């Protein structure tokens, strides 16, 4: 039986002490099971706020203004590869048959600075997707 409309949503907040020299990549996942009927991905969106403060740093630095967000549909059949969608997207997908799980993934780069420099990082990333399951 189709589940109807589903929303998968997550938020990640990270704050690092201002005396660190590196901040790791961020990976976060949220998932929900699907019934295997027809799945339509309606929307994938993300928002990132925060910043990086450097102490005793010379040189250039490139920072992203948005997080990298993907949605994966996993299928029960071993011979069928997963299907991925990238944010942002506000255009409904065609109907997809047989998906058994949806996984929403957030990825954001890490930072590193050589000593004697230090960095302070605060980042808040939110992502969501709307999925419709129909018979």
mmCIF file of C-alpha atoms in Angstrom:
data_model
loop_
_atom_site.group_PDB
_atom_site.id
_atom_site.type_symbol
_atom_site.label_atom_id
_atom_site.label_comp_id
_atom_site.label_asym_id
_atom_site.label_seq_id
_atom_site.Cartn_x
_atom_site.Cartn_y
_atom_site.Cartn_z
ATOM 1 C CA UNK A 1 0.000 0.000 0.000
ATOM 2 C CA UNK A 2 1.385 3.393 -0.994
ATOM 3 C CA UNK A 3 2.384 5.652 1.905
ATOM 4 C CA UNK A 4 1.240 8.866 0.203
ATOM 5 C CA UNK A 5 3.325 12.012 0.737
ATOM 6 C CA UNK A 6 6.556 11.645 2.715
ATOM 7 C CA UNK A 7 8.964 14.292 3.959
ATOM 8 C CA UNK A 8 12.509 13.393 4.985
ATOM 9 C CA UNK A 9 14.201 16.241 6.827
ATOM 10 C CA UNK A 10 17.366 16.746 8.848
ATOM 11 C CA UNK A 11 19.456 19.479 10.376
ATOM 12 C CA UNK A 12 23.105 19.312 11.398
ATOM 13 C CA UNK A 13 24.795 21.864 13.676
ATOM 14 C CA UNK A 14 28.547 21.859 14.341
ATOM 15 C CA UNK A 15 30.642 24.241 16.387
ATOM 16 C CA UNK A 16 34.407 23.849 16.832
ATOM 17 C CA UNK A 17 36.716 25.385 19.410
ATOM 18 C CA UNK A 18 38.705 28.358 18.031
ATOM 19 C CA UNK A 19 42.022 26.620 18.687
ATOM 20 C CA UNK A 20 41.718 23.777 16.155
ATOM 21 C CA UNK A 21 43.748 23.446 12.972
ATOM 22 C CA UNK A 22 41.385 21.113 11.098
ATOM 23 C CA UNK A 23 37.681 20.398 10.764
ATOM 24 C CA UNK A 24 36.601 17.090 9.190
ATOM 25 C CA UNK A 25 34.261 16.615 6.258
ATOM 26 C CA UNK A 26 30.641 16.366 7.318
ATOM 27 C CA UNK A 27 28.499 13.423 6.234
ATOM 28 C CA UNK A 28 24.938 12.948 7.514
ATOM 29 C CA UNK A 29 22.128 10.652 6.406
ATOM 30 C CA UNK A 30 18.387 10.334 7.024
ATOM 31 C CA UNK A 31 16.214 7.637 5.498
ATOM 32 C CA UNK A 32 12.738 6.189 5.214
ATOM 33 C CA UNK A 33 11.442 2.933 3.792
ATOM 34 C CA UNK A 34 9.230 2.921 0.710
ATOM 35 C CA UNK A 35 6.638 0.391 -0.419
ATOM 36 C CA UNK A 36 7.994 -0.370 -3.901
ATOM 37 C CA UNK A 37 5.067 1.127 -5.809
ATOM 38 C CA UNK A 38 5.513 4.254 -7.936
ATOM 39 C CA UNK A 39 7.728 6.909 -6.321
ATOM 40 C CA UNK A 40 7.846 10.564 -7.409
ATOM 41 C CA UNK A 41 10.519 12.871 -6.000
ATOM 42 C CA UNK A 42 8.839 16.294 -5.795
ATOM 43 C CA UNK A 43 11.506 18.486 -4.235
ATOM 44 C CA UNK A 44 15.008 18.420 -2.738
ATOM 45 C CA UNK A 45 16.306 21.521 -0.985
ATOM 46 C CA UNK A 46 19.113 22.572 1.357
ATOM 47 C CA UNK A 47 20.284 25.624 3.262
ATOM 48 C CA UNK A 48 23.635 26.316 4.889
ATOM 49 C CA UNK A 49 24.537 29.090 7.300
ATOM 50 C CA UNK A 50 27.666 29.621 9.340
ATOM 51 C CA UNK A 51 31.216 30.662 8.852
ATOM 52 C CA UNK A 52 34.898 30.102 9.385
ATOM 53 C CA UNK A 53 37.144 32.498 11.305
ATOM 54 C CA UNK A 54 40.910 32.301 10.806
ATOM 55 C CA UNK A 55 43.633 33.421 13.190
ATOM 56 C CA UNK A 56 47.178 34.065 11.876
ATOM 57 C CA UNK A 57 46.440 32.930 8.341
ATOM 58 C CA UNK A 58 47.938 34.269 5.148
ATOM 59 C CA UNK A 59 46.889 33.135 1.716
ATOM 60 C CA UNK A 60 43.608 32.434 0.012
ATOM 61 C CA UNK A 61 40.701 30.303 1.115
ATOM 62 C CA UNK A 62 37.725 29.069 -0.891
ATOM 63 C CA UNK A 63 34.491 28.323 0.966
ATOM 64 C CA UNK A 64 31.237 26.888 -0.338
ATOM 65 C CA UNK A 65 28.018 28.819 0.020
ATOM 66 C CA UNK A 66 25.848 25.702 0.023
ATOM 67 C CA UNK A 67 25.970 22.100 1.132
ATOM 68 C CA UNK A 68 26.092 19.190 -1.302
ATOM 69 C CA UNK A 69 22.814 17.275 -0.895
ATOM 70 C CA UNK A 70 21.746 14.086 -2.668
ATOM 71 C CA UNK A 71 18.781 11.748 -2.501
ATOM 72 C CA UNK A 72 19.292 8.067 -3.262
ATOM 73 C CA UNK A 73 16.541 5.606 -4.116
ATOM 74 C CA UNK A 74 17.508 2.026 -3.290
ATOM 75 C CA UNK A 75 15.850 -0.897 -5.059
ATOM 76 C CA UNK A 76 15.219 -4.390 -3.690
ATOM 77 C CA UNK A 77 16.473 -6.126 -6.836
ATOM 78 C CA UNK A 78 20.212 -6.871 -6.738
ATOM 79 C CA UNK A 79 20.577 -6.183 -10.464
ATOM 80 C CA UNK A 80 19.243 -2.613 -10.293
ATOM 81 C CA UNK A 81 21.636 0.194 -9.323
ATOM 82 C CA UNK A 82 20.573 2.976 -6.990
ATOM 83 C CA UNK A 83 19.175 6.139 -8.506
ATOM 84 C CA UNK A 84 20.418 9.529 -7.321
ATOM 85 C CA UNK A 85 19.011 13.053 -7.393
ATOM 86 C CA UNK A 86 20.882 16.267 -6.552
ATOM 87 C CA UNK A 87 19.630 19.364 -4.735
ATOM 88 C CA UNK A 88 18.281 21.850 -5.370
ATOM 89 C CA UNK A 89 15.396 20.535 -7.432
ATOM 90 C CA UNK A 90 11.801 21.754 -7.469
ATOM 91 C CA UNK A 91 10.697 19.813 -10.548
ATOM 92 C CA UNK A 92 8.897 16.502 -9.923
ATOM 93 C CA UNK A 93 10.641 13.406 -11.247
ATOM 94 C CA UNK A 94 8.916 10.900 -13.502
ATOM 95 C CA UNK A 95 7.347 7.963 -11.674
ATOM 96 C CA UNK A 96 9.943 5.411 -10.537
ATOM 97 C CA UNK A 97 8.870 1.817 -9.897
ATOM 98 C CA UNK A 98 10.227 -0.522 -7.229
ATOM 99 C CA UNK A 99 12.126 1.756 -4.804
ATOM 100 C CA UNK A 100 12.339 0.240 -1.316
ATOM 101 C CA UNK A 101 14.253 2.972 0.523
ATOM 102 C CA UNK A 102 15.044 6.685 0.201
ATOM 103 C CA UNK A 103 18.264 8.070 1.727
ATOM 104 C CA UNK A 104 18.877 11.817 2.034
ATOM 105 C CA UNK A 105 22.576 12.717 2.325
ATOM 106 C CA UNK A 106 24.303 15.964 3.350
ATOM 107 C CA UNK A 107 27.996 16.417 2.566
ATOM 108 C CA UNK A 108 30.067 19.493 3.403
ATOM 109 C CA UNK A 109 33.830 19.968 3.016
ATOM 110 C CA UNK A 110 36.295 20.133 5.861
ATOM 111 C CA UNK A 111 38.942 22.765 6.486
ATOM 112 C CA UNK A 112 42.616 22.646 7.434
ATOM 113 C CA UNK A 113 45.174 25.305 8.248
ATOM 114 C CA UNK A 114 48.882 24.983 9.010
ATOM 115 C CA UNK A 115 50.220 25.902 12.440
ATOM 116 C CA UNK A 116 50.578 28.487 13.955
ATOM 117 C CA UNK A 117 47.210 29.404 12.435
ATOM 118 C CA UNK A 118 43.957 28.319 14.048
ATOM 119 C CA UNK A 119 40.355 28.273 12.913
ATOM 120 C CA UNK A 120 36.923 28.506 14.486
ATOM 121 C CA UNK A 121 33.990 26.999 12.623
ATOM 122 C CA UNK A 122 30.258 27.089 13.115
ATOM 123 C CA UNK A 123 27.934 25.585 10.533
ATOM 124 C CA UNK A 124 24.255 24.767 10.427
ATOM 125 C CA UNK A 125 22.928 22.781 7.477
ATOM 126 C CA UNK A 126 19.362 21.764 6.853
ATOM 127 C CA UNK A 127 17.983 19.613 4.048
ATOM 128 C CA UNK A 128 14.653 18.101 3.121
ATOM 129 C CA UNK A 129 12.941 16.163 0.376
ATOM 130 C CA UNK A 130 9.308 15.551 -0.495
ATOM 131 C CA UNK A 131 8.455 12.162 -1.967
ATOM 132 C CA UNK A 132 5.059 10.932 -3.173
ATOM 133 C CA UNK A 133 4.211 7.243 -3.296
ATOM 134 C CA UNK A 134 1.274 6.328 -5.492
ATOM 135 C CA UNK A 135 -0.206 3.011 -6.559
#
